[in-house]
CSV table of C-alpha atoms and ligand atoms in Angstrom, one decimal:
chain,number,residue,atom,x,y,z
K,604,MET,CA,41.1,-51.7,23.5
K,605,GLU,CA,38.5,-51.9,26.2
K,606,SER,CA,39.0,-48.6,28.1
K,607,SER,CA,39.1,-46.3,25.0
K,608,HIS,CA,36.5,-45.8,22.3
K,609,VAL,CA,35.6,-46.7,18.7
K,610,ALA,CA,35.0,-43.8,16.3
K,611,ILE,CA,32.5,-44.2,13.5
K,612,ILE,CA,32.9,-41.9,10.4
K,613,GLY,CA,29.5,-41.4,8.8
K,614,SER,CA,26.2,-42.0,10.6
K,615,GLY,CA,24.0,-43.5,7.8
K,616,LEU,CA,22.6,-47.0,7.7
K,617,ILE,CA,25.8,-48.9,8.2
K,618,GLY,CA,27.4,-46.3,10.6
K,619,CYS,CA,24.4,-46.6,12.9
K,620,SER,CA,24.5,-50.4,12.8
K,621,TRP,CA,28.2,-50.5,13.7
K,622,ALA,CA,27.5,-48.0,16.6
K,623,MET,CA,24.9,-50.4,17.9
K,624,VAL,CA,27.2,-53.5,17.5
K,625,PHE,CA,30.0,-51.8,19.3
K,626,ALA,CA,27.8,-50.4,22.1
K,627,ALA,CA,26.3,-53.8,22.6
K,628,GLY,CA,29.9,-55.1,23.0
K,629,GLY,CA,30.3,-52.5,25.8
K,630,PHE,CA,32.5,-50.0,23.8
K,631,LYS,CA,32.2,-46.3,24.0
K,632,VAL,CA,31.3,-45.0,20.5
K,633,LYS,CA,31.8,-41.6,19.0
K,634,LEU,CA,29.7,-41.1,15.9
K,635,TYR,CA,30.9,-38.5,13.5
K,636,ASP,CA,29.2,-36.9,10.5
K,637,ILE,CA,29.4,-33.7,8.5
K,638,ALA,CA,25.8,-32.7,9.3
K,639,GLN,CA,24.4,-32.2,12.8
K,640,GLN,CA,20.9,-32.9,11.6
K,641,GLN,CA,22.0,-36.3,10.3
K,642,LEU,CA,23.5,-37.1,13.6
K,643,THR,CA,20.4,-36.1,15.5
K,644,THR,CA,18.3,-38.3,13.2
K,645,ALA,CA,20.8,-41.2,13.5
K,646,LEU,CA,20.7,-41.1,17.3
K,647,GLU,CA,16.9,-41.0,17.3
K,648,ASN,CA,16.9,-44.1,15.0
K,649,VAL,CA,19.4,-45.9,17.1
K,650,ARG,CA,17.4,-45.2,20.3
K,651,LYS,CA,14.1,-46.4,18.6
K,652,GLN,CA,15.7,-49.6,17.3
K,653,MET,CA,17.4,-50.4,20.6
K,654,LYS,CA,14.2,-49.9,22.6
K,655,GLU,CA,12.2,-52.1,20.2
K,656,LEU,CA,14.9,-54.8,20.3
K,657,GLU,CA,14.9,-54.6,24.1
K,658,GLU,CA,11.1,-55.0,24.2
K,659,SER,CA,11.2,-58.0,21.9
K,660,GLY,CA,14.1,-59.5,23.8
K,661,PHE,CA,16.5,-59.3,20.9
K,662,LEU,CA,18.9,-56.5,22.2
K,663,LYS,CA,22.5,-57.8,21.9
K,664,GLY,CA,25.0,-57.7,24.8
K,665,THR,CA,24.5,-57.7,28.5
K,666,LEU,CA,23.7,-54.0,29.1
K,667,SER,CA,20.3,-52.4,29.0
K,668,ALA,CA,19.3,-50.2,26.0
K,669,GLU,CA,19.6,-47.1,28.2
K,670,LYS,CA,23.2,-48.1,29.2
K,671,GLN,CA,24.1,-48.9,25.6
K,672,LEU,CA,22.7,-45.6,24.4
K,673,ALA,CA,24.7,-43.8,27.1
K,674,LEU,CA,27.9,-45.2,25.5
K,675,ILE,CA,27.1,-43.5,22.2
K,676,SER,CA,27.9,-39.8,21.6
K,677,VAL,CA,27.9,-37.7,18.4
K,678,CYS,CA,30.0,-34.9,17.0
K,679,THR,CA,30.7,-32.9,13.9
K,680,ASP,CA,34.4,-32.4,14.7
K,681,MET,CA,36.5,-35.2,13.1
K,682,LYS,CA,39.5,-34.6,15.3
K,683,ALA,CA,37.5,-34.7,18.5
K,684,ALA,CA,35.8,-37.9,17.3
K,685,VAL,CA,39.0,-39.8,16.7
K,686,GLU,CA,41.2,-38.5,19.5
K,687,GLY,CA,42.0,-41.4,21.8
K,688,ALA,CA,40.1,-43.9,19.6
K,689,THR,CA,41.7,-47.3,19.2
K,690,PHE,CA,39.5,-48.3,16.3
K,691,ILE,CA,38.0,-46.1,13.5
K,692,GLN,CA,35.3,-47.5,11.3
K,693,GLU,CA,34.7,-45.4,8.2
K,694,CYS,CA,31.1,-45.7,6.9
K,695,THR,CA,30.7,-42.8,4.3
K,696,PRO,CA,29.1,-43.3,0.9
K,697,GLU,CA,30.7,-45.7,-1.6
K,698,ASN,CA,32.7,-43.1,-3.5
K,699,LEU,CA,36.5,-43.7,-4.0
K,700,GLU,CA,37.4,-40.0,-4.1
K,701,LEU,CA,35.4,-39.1,-1.0
K,702,LYS,CA,36.8,-42.1,1.0
K,703,LYS,CA,40.3,-41.3,-0.1
K,704,MET,CA,39.8,-37.7,1.1
K,705,ILE,CA,38.5,-38.9,4.4
K,706,PHE,CA,41.4,-41.3,4.9
K,707,SER,CA,43.9,-38.6,4.0
K,708,GLN,CA,42.3,-36.3,6.6
K,709,LEU,CA,42.5,-39.1,9.2
K,710,ASP,CA,46.1,-39.8,8.2
K,711,LEU,CA,47.1,-36.3,9.3
K,712,ILE,CA,45.5,-36.5,12.8
K,713,VAL,CA,45.8,-40.1,14.0
K,714,ASP,CA,48.6,-41.7,16.0
K,715,ASP,CA,50.6,-44.8,15.2
K,716,SER,CA,48.5,-47.2,17.1
K,717,VAL,CA,44.9,-46.7,16.0
K,718,ILE,CA,43.3,-49.1,13.4
K,719,LEU,CA,41.8,-47.3,10.4
K,720,SER,CA,39.0,-49.6,9.0
K,721,SER,CA,36.7,-49.0,6.0
K,722,SER,CA,33.2,-50.5,5.6
K,723,THR,CA,33.5,-50.4,1.8
K,724,SER,CA,31.6,-53.0,-0.1
K,725,CYS,CA,33.8,-53.1,-3.2
K,726,LEU,CA,36.7,-50.7,-3.2
K,727,LEU,CA,40.0,-52.5,-3.0
K,728,PRO,CA,42.2,-51.6,0.0
K,729,SER,CA,45.1,-50.8,-2.4
K,730,LYS,CA,42.9,-48.1,-4.1
K,731,LEU,CA,41.8,-46.7,-0.7
K,732,PHE,CA,45.0,-46.7,1.3
K,733,THR,CA,48.1,-46.7,-0.9
K,734,GLY,CA,50.3,-43.7,-0.1
K,735,LEU,CA,49.0,-43.0,3.4
K,736,LYS,CA,51.5,-42.5,6.1
K,737,HIS,CA,49.6,-44.9,8.3
K,738,VAL,CA,48.9,-47.5,5.6
K,739,LYS,CA,50.2,-50.3,7.9
K,740,GLN,CA,47.3,-49.6,10.2
K,741,CYS,CA,44.6,-49.6,7.4
K,742,ILE,CA,42.2,-52.5,6.6
K,743,VAL,CA,38.8,-53.1,5.2
K,744,SER,CA,36.1,-54.6,7.5
K,745,HIS,CA,33.2,-55.2,5.1
K,746,PRO,CA,29.9,-55.9,7.0
K,747,VAL,CA,26.7,-57.4,5.6
K,748,ASN,CA,23.5,-55.5,5.7
K,749,PRO,CA,22.0,-55.4,8.3
K,750,PRO,CA,25.2,-56.0,10.4
K,751,TYR,CA,23.3,-56.1,13.6
K,752,PHE,CA,21.5,-59.3,12.5
K,753,VAL,CA,23.9,-60.8,9.9
K,754,PRO,CA,27.2,-61.1,11.7
K,755,LEU,CA,29.7,-61.8,8.9
K,756,VAL,CA,32.6,-59.3,8.5
K,757,GLU,CA,35.1,-59.7,5.7
K,758,ILE,CA,38.5,-58.5,6.8
K,759,VAL,CA,40.6,-57.5,3.8
K,760,PRO,CA,44.1,-56.2,4.4
K,761,HIS,CA,46.1,-53.9,2.1
K,762,PRO,CA,49.3,-55.5,0.9
K,763,GLU,CA,51.2,-53.3,3.4
K,764,THR,CA,48.8,-53.9,6.4
K,765,ASP,CA,50.7,-55.0,9.5
K,766,PRO,CA,49.6,-58.6,10.3
K,767,SER,CA,48.9,-57.5,13.9
K,768,VAL,CA,46.3,-55.1,12.6
K,769,THR,CA,44.5,-57.9,10.9
K,770,GLU,CA,44.7,-60.0,14.0
K,771,LYS,CA,43.5,-57.2,16.3
K,772,THR,CA,40.6,-56.4,14.0
K,773,TYR,CA,39.6,-60.0,13.9
K,774,ALA,CA,39.7,-60.3,17.7
K,775,LEU,CA,37.7,-57.1,18.0
K,776,MET,CA,35.0,-58.3,15.7
K,777,LYS,CA,34.8,-61.6,17.6
K,778,LYS,CA,34.6,-59.7,20.9
K,779,VAL,CA,31.6,-57.7,19.8
K,780,GLY,CA,29.8,-60.9,18.6
K,781,GLN,CA,30.4,-60.6,14.8
K,782,SER,CA,31.6,-63.4,12.7
K,783,PRO,CA,34.9,-62.3,11.0
K,784,VAL,CA,36.7,-64.0,8.2
K,785,LYS,CA,40.1,-63.1,6.9
K,786,LEU,CA,41.0,-62.7,3.2
K,787,ASN,CA,44.7,-63.4,2.6
K,788,ARG,CA,44.8,-60.9,-0.3
K,789,GLU,CA,42.5,-58.4,-1.8
K,790,ILE,CA,40.3,-59.3,-4.8
K,791,GLU,CA,37.5,-57.6,-6.7
K,792,GLY,CA,34.1,-58.2,-4.9
K,793,PHE,CA,35.9,-59.8,-1.9
K,794,VAL,CA,34.4,-63.2,-1.3
K,795,LEU,CA,30.8,-62.6,-0.3
K,796,ASN,CA,30.0,-60.6,-3.5
K,797,ARG,CA,31.9,-63.0,-5.7
K,798,LEU,CA,29.7,-65.8,-4.5
K,799,GLN,CA,26.6,-63.6,-4.6
K,800,TYR,CA,27.3,-62.5,-8.1
K,801,ALA,CA,27.9,-66.0,-9.3
K,802,VAL,CA,24.4,-66.9,-8.0
K,803,ILE,CA,22.8,-63.8,-9.4
K,804,SER,CA,24.4,-64.4,-12.8
K,805,GLU,CA,23.1,-67.9,-13.2
K,806,ALA,CA,19.7,-66.9,-11.8
K,807,TRP,CA,19.5,-64.1,-14.5
K,808,ARG,CA,20.5,-66.5,-17.2
K,809,LEU,CA,18.0,-69.2,-16.2
K,810,VAL,CA,15.2,-66.7,-16.2
K,811,GLY,CA,16.4,-65.1,-19.4
K,812,GLU,CA,16.5,-68.4,-21.2
K,813,GLY,CA,12.9,-69.1,-20.0
K,814,VAL,CA,13.9,-72.1,-17.9
K,815,ILE,CA,12.1,-70.9,-14.8
K,816,SER,CA,10.0,-68.0,-13.7
K,817,PRO,CA,11.6,-65.2,-11.5
K,818,THR,CA,9.5,-66.1,-8.5
K,819,ASP,CA,10.2,-69.8,-8.7
K,820,LEU,CA,13.9,-69.1,-9.1
K,821,ASP,CA,13.8,-67.3,-5.8
K,822,VAL,CA,12.0,-70.3,-4.2
K,823,VAL,CA,14.9,-72.6,-5.3
K,824,MET,CA,17.1,-70.5,-3.0
K,825,SER,CA,14.8,-69.7,-0.1
K,826,ASP,CA,13.2,-73.1,0.3
K,827,GLY,CA,16.1,-75.1,-1.2
K,828,LEU,CA,19.8,-74.2,-1.1
K,829,GLY,CA,19.4,-71.4,1.4
K,830,MET,CA,17.9,-73.7,4.0
K,831,ARG,CA,21.2,-75.4,4.6
K,832,TYR,CA,23.4,-72.5,3.7
K,833,ALA,CA,22.3,-70.7,6.8
K,834,PHE,CA,24.1,-73.5,8.8
K,835,ILE,CA,26.8,-75.0,6.5
K,836,GLY,CA,28.7,-73.7,3.6
K,837,PRO,CA,29.0,-75.1,0.1
K,838,LEU,CA,32.2,-77.0,0.9
K,839,GLU,CA,30.8,-78.7,4.0
K,840,THR,CA,27.7,-79.4,2.0
K,841,MET,CA,29.8,-81.4,-0.5
K,842,HIS,CA,31.5,-83.2,2.4
K,843,LEU,CA,28.2,-84.2,3.9
K,844,ASN,CA,26.4,-85.1,0.7
K,845,ALA,CA,28.8,-88.0,0.1
K,846,GLU,CA,31.2,-89.9,2.2
K,847,GLY,CA,33.5,-86.9,2.4
K,848,ILE,CA,34.9,-84.4,-0.1
K,849,SER,CA,37.0,-87.0,-2.0
K,850,ASN,CA,34.1,-89.3,-2.4
K,851,TYR,CA,31.9,-86.3,-3.5
K,852,CYS,CA,34.5,-85.4,-6.2
K,853,GLU,CA,34.8,-88.9,-7.3
K,854,ARG,CA,31.1,-89.2,-7.7
K,855,TYR,CA,30.2,-85.8,-9.0
K,856,ARG,CA,33.2,-84.1,-10.6
K,857,GLU,CA,32.3,-85.1,-14.2
K,858,GLY,CA,28.7,-84.1,-13.7
K,859,MET,CA,29.6,-80.8,-12.2
K,860,LYS,CA,32.0,-80.0,-15.0
K,861,LEU,CA,29.4,-80.9,-17.6
K,862,VAL,CA,26.9,-78.5,-16.0
K,863,LEU,CA,29.4,-75.8,-15.4
K,864,ASN,CA,30.5,-75.9,-19.0
K,865,THR,CA,26.9,-75.0,-20.1
K,866,PHE,CA,27.0,-71.7,-18.1
K,867,GLY,CA,26.6,-68.7,-20.3
K,868,PRO,CA,28.5,-65.4,-20.5
K,869,VAL,CA,28.2,-62.5,-18.0
K,870,PRO,CA,24.6,-61.1,-18.4
K,871,GLU,CA,24.0,-57.4,-19.3
K,872,PHE,CA,21.5,-57.0,-16.4
K,873,SER,CA,19.4,-54.8,-18.7
K,874,GLY,CA,16.7,-54.9,-21.4
K,875,GLU,CA,13.9,-57.4,-21.7
K,876,ILE,CA,15.2,-59.8,-18.9
K,877,GLU,CA,15.5,-56.9,-16.5
K,878,GLN,CA,11.9,-55.8,-17.3
K,879,LYS,CA,10.6,-59.4,-16.9
K,880,ILE,CA,12.3,-59.8,-13.5
K,881,ASN,CA,11.3,-56.3,-12.4
K,882,GLN,CA,7.7,-57.0,-13.2
K,883,ALA,CA,7.6,-60.2,-11.3
K,884,MET,CA,9.3,-58.8,-8.3
K,885,SER,CA,7.1,-55.6,-8.3
K,886,GLU,CA,4.0,-57.8,-8.4
K,887,LYS,CA,5.1,-59.4,-5.2
K,888,VAL,CA,6.5,-56.3,-3.5
K,889,PRO,CA,5.7,-53.0,-5.3
K,890,ALA,CA,8.9,-51.0,-5.6
K,891,VAL,CA,7.8,-48.1,-3.5
K,892,PRO,CA,9.2,-47.1,-0.1
K,893,LYS,CA,6.1,-48.2,1.9
K,894,HIS,CA,6.0,-51.8,0.5
K,895,LEU,CA,9.8,-52.2,0.3
K,896,GLY,CA,10.1,-50.9,3.9
K,897,ALA,CA,7.5,-53.4,5.2
K,898,ARG,CA,9.2,-56.3,3.4
K,899,ARG,CA,12.6,-55.3,4.8
K,900,GLU,CA,11.1,-55.2,8.3
K,901,TRP,CA,9.7,-58.7,7.7
K,902,ARG,CA,13.1,-59.8,6.4
K,903,ASP,CA,14.8,-58.5,9.5
K,904,ASP,CA,12.3,-60.3,11.7
K,905,CYS,CA,13.2,-63.5,9.9
K,906,LEU,CA,16.9,-62.8,10.4
K,907,ILE,CA,16.3,-62.2,14.1
K,908,GLY,CA,14.5,-65.5,14.3
K,909,LEU,CA,17.2,-67.3,12.4
K,910,ALA,CA,19.9,-65.8,14.6
K,911,LYS,CA,18.1,-67.1,17.6
K,912,LEU,CA,17.8,-70.5,16.1
K,913,LYS,CA,21.5,-70.6,15.1
K,914,LYS,CA,22.4,-69.7,18.6
K,915,GLN,CA,20.2,-72.4,20.0
K,916,MET,CA,21.6,-75.0,17.6
K,917,LYS,CA,25.2,-74.1,18.5
K,918,SER,CA,24.6,-74.6,22.2
K,919,ASN,CA,23.1,-78.1,21.5
Q,841,LIG,P1,24.5,-44.0,3.8
Q,841,LIG,O1,24.4,-43.1,2.6
Q,841,LIG,O2,23.3,-44.5,4.5
Q,841,LIG,O3,25.4,-43.2,4.9
Q,841,LIG,C1,26.6,-42.4,4.6
Q,841,LIG,C2,26.8,-41.4,5.7
Q,841,LIG,O4,28.0,-40.7,5.5
Q,841,LIG,C3,25.7,-40.3,5.7
Q,841,LIG,O5,25.2,-40.2,7.1
Q,841,LIG,C4,26.4,-39.0,5.3
Q,841,LIG,O6,25.9,-37.8,5.9
Q,841,LIG,C5,27.8,-39.3,5.8
Q,841,LIG,N1,28.9,-38.6,5.1
Q,841,LIG,C6,28.9,-38.1,3.8
Q,841,LIG,N2,30.0,-37.4,3.6
Q,841,LIG,C7,30.7,-37.5,4.8
Q,841,LIG,C8,32.0,-36.9,5.2
Q,841,LIG,N3,32.7,-36.2,4.4
Q,841,LIG,N4,32.4,-37.1,6.5
Q,841,LIG,C9,31.6,-37.8,7.3
Q,841,LIG,N5,30.4,-38.3,7.0
Q,841,LIG,C10,30.0,-38.2,5.7
Q,841,LIG,O7,25.5,-45.2,3.3
Q,841,LIG,P2,25.6,-46.6,3.9
Q,841,LIG,O8,24.6,-47.5,3.3
Q,841,LIG,O9,25.6,-46.6,5.4
Q,841,LIG,O10,27.0,-47.1,3.4
Q,841,LIG,C11,28.2,-46.7,4.0
Q,841,LIG,C12,29.3,-47.6,3.6
Q,841,LIG,O11,29.1,-49.0,4.0
Q,841,LIG,C13,29.5,-47.7,2.1
Q,841,LIG,O12,30.9,-47.7,1.8
Q,841,LIG,C14,28.8,-48.9,1.6
Q,841,LIG,O13,29.4,-49.5,0.5
Q,841,LIG,C15,29.2,-49.8,2.8
Q,841,LIG,N6,28.2,-50.9,3.0
Q,841,LIG,C16,26.9,-50.7,2.8
Q,841,LIG,C17,26.0,-51.8,2.9
Q,841,LIG,C18,24.5,-51.6,2.7
Q,841,LIG,O14,23.8,-52.5,2.4
Q,841,LIG,N7,24.0,-50.3,2.8
Q,841,LIG,C19,26.5,-53.2,3.2
Q,841,LIG,C20,27.9,-53.2,3.5
Q,841,LIG,C21,28.8,-52.1,3.3
């Protein structure tokens, strides 16, 4: 895979992030989009981000920002972008018909060895890839925003994906410093969003039932559960919170079931509760681009700091 290049289809938020991740890993990257202006803006953004990261000492990889930038080229010709690529990462808007059209265009021009990977957050591989001639080479590699700082990638094969494609995608993600996990089969929401939605649902219900305020609810996660979840998952948490999993189950299974049986139905995510949560969140961070942008920058700075800490803790 080393000597050839990675093609990125779509140069928006996620496409640019992938371009930076692969360039940091030393790969040549061809960034494709339908509009030249979009590509020009994308490249300017990537340059700006890389320079800032280099100045603050957070640029990934061993190459300088200039050298990484030199690895990235842009084009508006799909065929030229993917010719000779060993890995294609699709990053177009989350629209099934659009993505299907793009994969059927790619299907006509790629060879039998390239991996066709989609960044989709929630479209099932069987919806995206069924019927393609190259279906065995197709897979979902779902990143987490912002992928440059949050390394998880959910690798979700289509039922017909060749196992070697899953393995190669996994190895590639490792190589560029991401943290891949493999799903053994496709499922709505994959794993990350299923866990996320479980948390959001209960948060919504607790606020809706007046148990806690929206801002305090968030503190339960940011200063409570989230503190350890950045380092260990829920299962290891169980293991460590007792004398191992079996002991945890012995001690807490009845209590857990009792609590879980009091959970309510799936919320509507609308109406009065929505207004209440919106008001509380907007008081903290007004829902306008200037304030949201500033808060996102602060979040990314926190994530950079956390990534640094995680690296430090691993090497101890
Ligand atoms: P975006 O809207 O920022 O970028 C989409 C890009 O695709 C734009 O540059 C657009 O010009 C381009 N595009 C549109 N039609 C095209 C075509 N026919 N051929 C080539 N390029 C085309 O979207 P974003 O946020 O980067 O999302 C991309 C994918 O990544 C989506 O599937 C999304 O669900 C997924 N994703 C997004 C995350 C996020 O938080 N934004 C997180 C994880 C995955």
